[in-house]
């Protein structure tokens, strides 16, 4: 039986693990590192580079190196998150004909799914090289706040890479699974996950080997990169004061400064002071300019304190949604590299009035949890039988006068299936539009549109008489299927949502066909 790999496809770094016996073990990449930068670079001579090698040459090739594509996957070109990305990334973003965001590399237009598939294909090749076996199946993790489009787009990326996704699970849930292997007791857990790009807080209840997510909350635009940006802004400011030169529009220098800033930030989790040395960062008529700057841990804390404190109201909301207070939390688990920052740990420890668990490496824990989930699927692990998750947003349909009828409430345990009866508003109406929405606002127009379909051929009848049963079904991966049925005739019409986003099935199949997998070392 070939192994199933667990994949943490992160914003900045990705990680793979498998189950060795019944213990999760992280698989090193082809460079021997346990985590792989989620970076893809297209060289001028047509090569595609992934991971460390892509990240290393990002400085020389910033416009053709795609990083943090997870911010873009399943999103619209004009969404606020993509607006924010446009300001930050050195590569070019363009709209697809359906409004999705795409990446332009020279004359090539590439979907975020394809970029992610290249990362996944590389990780698959790493696992195959390490285990000496073909890998066809995976459990893949996504942030708890990923909506239906983002989950589907992630699955599409895996499919293009030649991986069948057996299960999509939330990252904090995976972390708890990894942790649960060691903690065989009943407790309530808060998972604080701050990686490179996103922040999630999840409240879970673990009872007799069953993980039940009580609530999730977070900020899809709060992560380690924001900390890096604060250091970058400080360095630019200091450099401008000293040299009079503004490097903020110089993409090449900025990339170097960003890398140095991130390195300094990591070091300051272990030392109290570090130096940032960037020789020959600029040149003017007086000669070469350099950045030689000392940065202390205290200064870093000053620069980033508000970012850490921004998480507190989000945690309070998650606790309120779970009808709990900090004192009800038995364990706090930290996930994501940014949680290594001592001040962050201190703030979280004070909030929960307990030391967070740090026993498992915060960069590896999610992939390890995904590997545990693969063991549950294969029947290798039997003491953790079930995994329950919740919907991060309410889901419903548009009704009369911009109304919104929620069908599945936020924080409902999935998988779930709910049916609600609707009727017509006009006499002899032969068609109704089912407009599927996601969000919490009572006005339909203020929520996110997930798609729509028309139920046609209704029996002519006075307004309010026909009964149309609308069923929302969310599977274990968090993917939504909506169907409508006219009760009077009993005629069931199975309907597909025509998503206004994402790649079509045909496009995904064509990309899989074209996809060039990474050759295993030593194999032709
Ligand atoms: P992840 O997406 O979980 O791999 O998290 C990566 C983020 O964690 C990046 O923003 C890193 O800069 C950050 N990170 C990694 N190691 C450390 C560290 N020792 N101290 C602070 N931040 C770190």
CSV table of N, CA and C in Angstrom, one decimal, residues 3-6 17-19 137-139 166-167 169 177 368-381:
chain,number,residue,atom,x,y,z
A,3,UNK,N,2.2,5.0,0.5
A,3,UNK,CA,1.9,5.9,1.5
A,3,UNK,C,1.0,7.1,1.0
A,4,UNK,N,0.2,7.6,2.0
A,4,UNK,CA,-0.5,8.9,1.7
A,4,UNK,C,0.3,10.0,2.3
A,5,UNK,N,0.6,11.1,1.6
A,5,UNK,CA,1.3,12.1,2.3
A,5,UNK,C,0.4,13.2,2.9
A,6,UNK,N,0.9,13.8,3.9
A,6,UNK,CA,0.2,14.9,4.5
A,6,UNK,C,0.9,16.2,4.0
A,17,UNK,N,4.7,15.4,5.3
A,17,UNK,CA,4.9,14.4,6.3
A,17,UNK,C,4.2,13.1,5.9
A,18,UNK,N,4.7,12.0,6.4
A,18,UNK,CA,4.0,10.7,6.2
A,18,UNK,C,3.9,10.0,7.5
A,19,UNK,N,3.2,8.9,7.6
A,19,UNK,CA,3.1,8.1,8.8
A,19,UNK,C,4.1,7.0,8.8
A,137,UNK,N,-1.7,9.9,-3.5
A,137,UNK,CA,-2.8,10.4,-2.6
A,137,UNK,C,-2.2,11.3,-1.5
A,138,UNK,N,-3.1,12.2,-1.1
A,138,UNK,CA,-2.6,13.2,-0.1
A,138,UNK,C,-3.8,13.7,0.7
A,139,UNK,N,-3.4,14.1,2.0
A,139,UNK,CA,-4.3,14.9,2.8
A,139,UNK,C,-3.7,16.3,2.8
A,166,UNK,N,-7.5,13.0,-0.6
A,166,UNK,CA,-8.4,12.2,0.1
A,166,UNK,C,-9.2,13.0,1.1
A,167,UNK,N,-8.6,14.1,1.6
A,167,UNK,CA,-9.3,14.9,2.6
A,167,UNK,C,-8.7,16.3,2.6
A,169,UNK,N,-8.3,19.3,5.3
A,169,UNK,CA,-8.6,19.6,6.7
A,169,UNK,C,-8.0,21.0,7.0
A,177,UNK,N,-4.6,17.4,15.8
A,177,UNK,CA,-4.4,16.0,15.6
A,177,UNK,C,-3.0,15.5,15.9
A,368,UNK,N,2.4,17.3,10.0
A,368,UNK,CA,2.4,16.0,10.8
A,368,UNK,C,1.0,15.6,11.2
A,369,UNK,N,0.1,16.6,11.5
A,369,UNK,CA,-1.3,16.3,11.7
A,369,UNK,C,-2.0,15.8,10.5
A,370,UNK,N,-1.6,16.3,9.3
A,370,UNK,CA,-2.2,15.8,8.0
A,370,UNK,C,-1.8,14.4,7.8
A,371,UNK,N,-0.6,14.0,8.2
A,371,UNK,CA,-0.1,12.6,8.1
A,371,UNK,C,-0.9,11.8,9.1
A,372,UNK,N,-1.2,12.3,10.3
A,372,UNK,CA,-2.0,11.5,11.2
A,372,UNK,C,-3.4,11.3,10.6
A,373,UNK,N,-4.0,12.3,10.0
A,373,UNK,CA,-5.3,12.1,9.3
A,373,UNK,C,-5.2,11.0,8.3
A,374,UNK,N,-4.1,11.0,7.5
A,374,UNK,CA,-4.0,9.9,6.5
A,374,UNK,C,-4.0,8.6,7.2
A,375,UNK,N,-3.4,8.5,8.3
A,375,UNK,CA,-3.4,7.2,9.1
A,375,UNK,C,-4.8,6.8,9.6
A,376,UNK,N,-5.6,7.8,9.9
A,376,UNK,CA,-7.0,7.6,10.3
A,376,UNK,C,-7.8,7.0,9.1
A,377,UNK,N,-7.5,7.7,7.9
A,377,UNK,CA,-8.2,7.2,6.7
A,377,UNK,C,-7.8,5.8,6.3
A,378,UNK,N,-6.5,5.5,6.4
A,378,UNK,CA,-6.1,4.1,6.1
A,378,UNK,C,-6.3,3.1,7.1
A,379,UNK,N,-6.8,3.5,8.3
A,379,UNK,CA,-7.1,2.6,9.3
A,379,UNK,C,-5.9,2.2,10.1
A,380,UNK,N,-4.8,3.0,9.9
A,380,UNK,CA,-3.5,2.7,10.7
A,380,UNK,C,-3.6,3.2,12.1
A,381,UNK,N,-4.4,4.3,12.2
A,381,UNK,CA,-4.6,4.9,13.6
A,381,UNK,C,-6.1,4.6,13.9
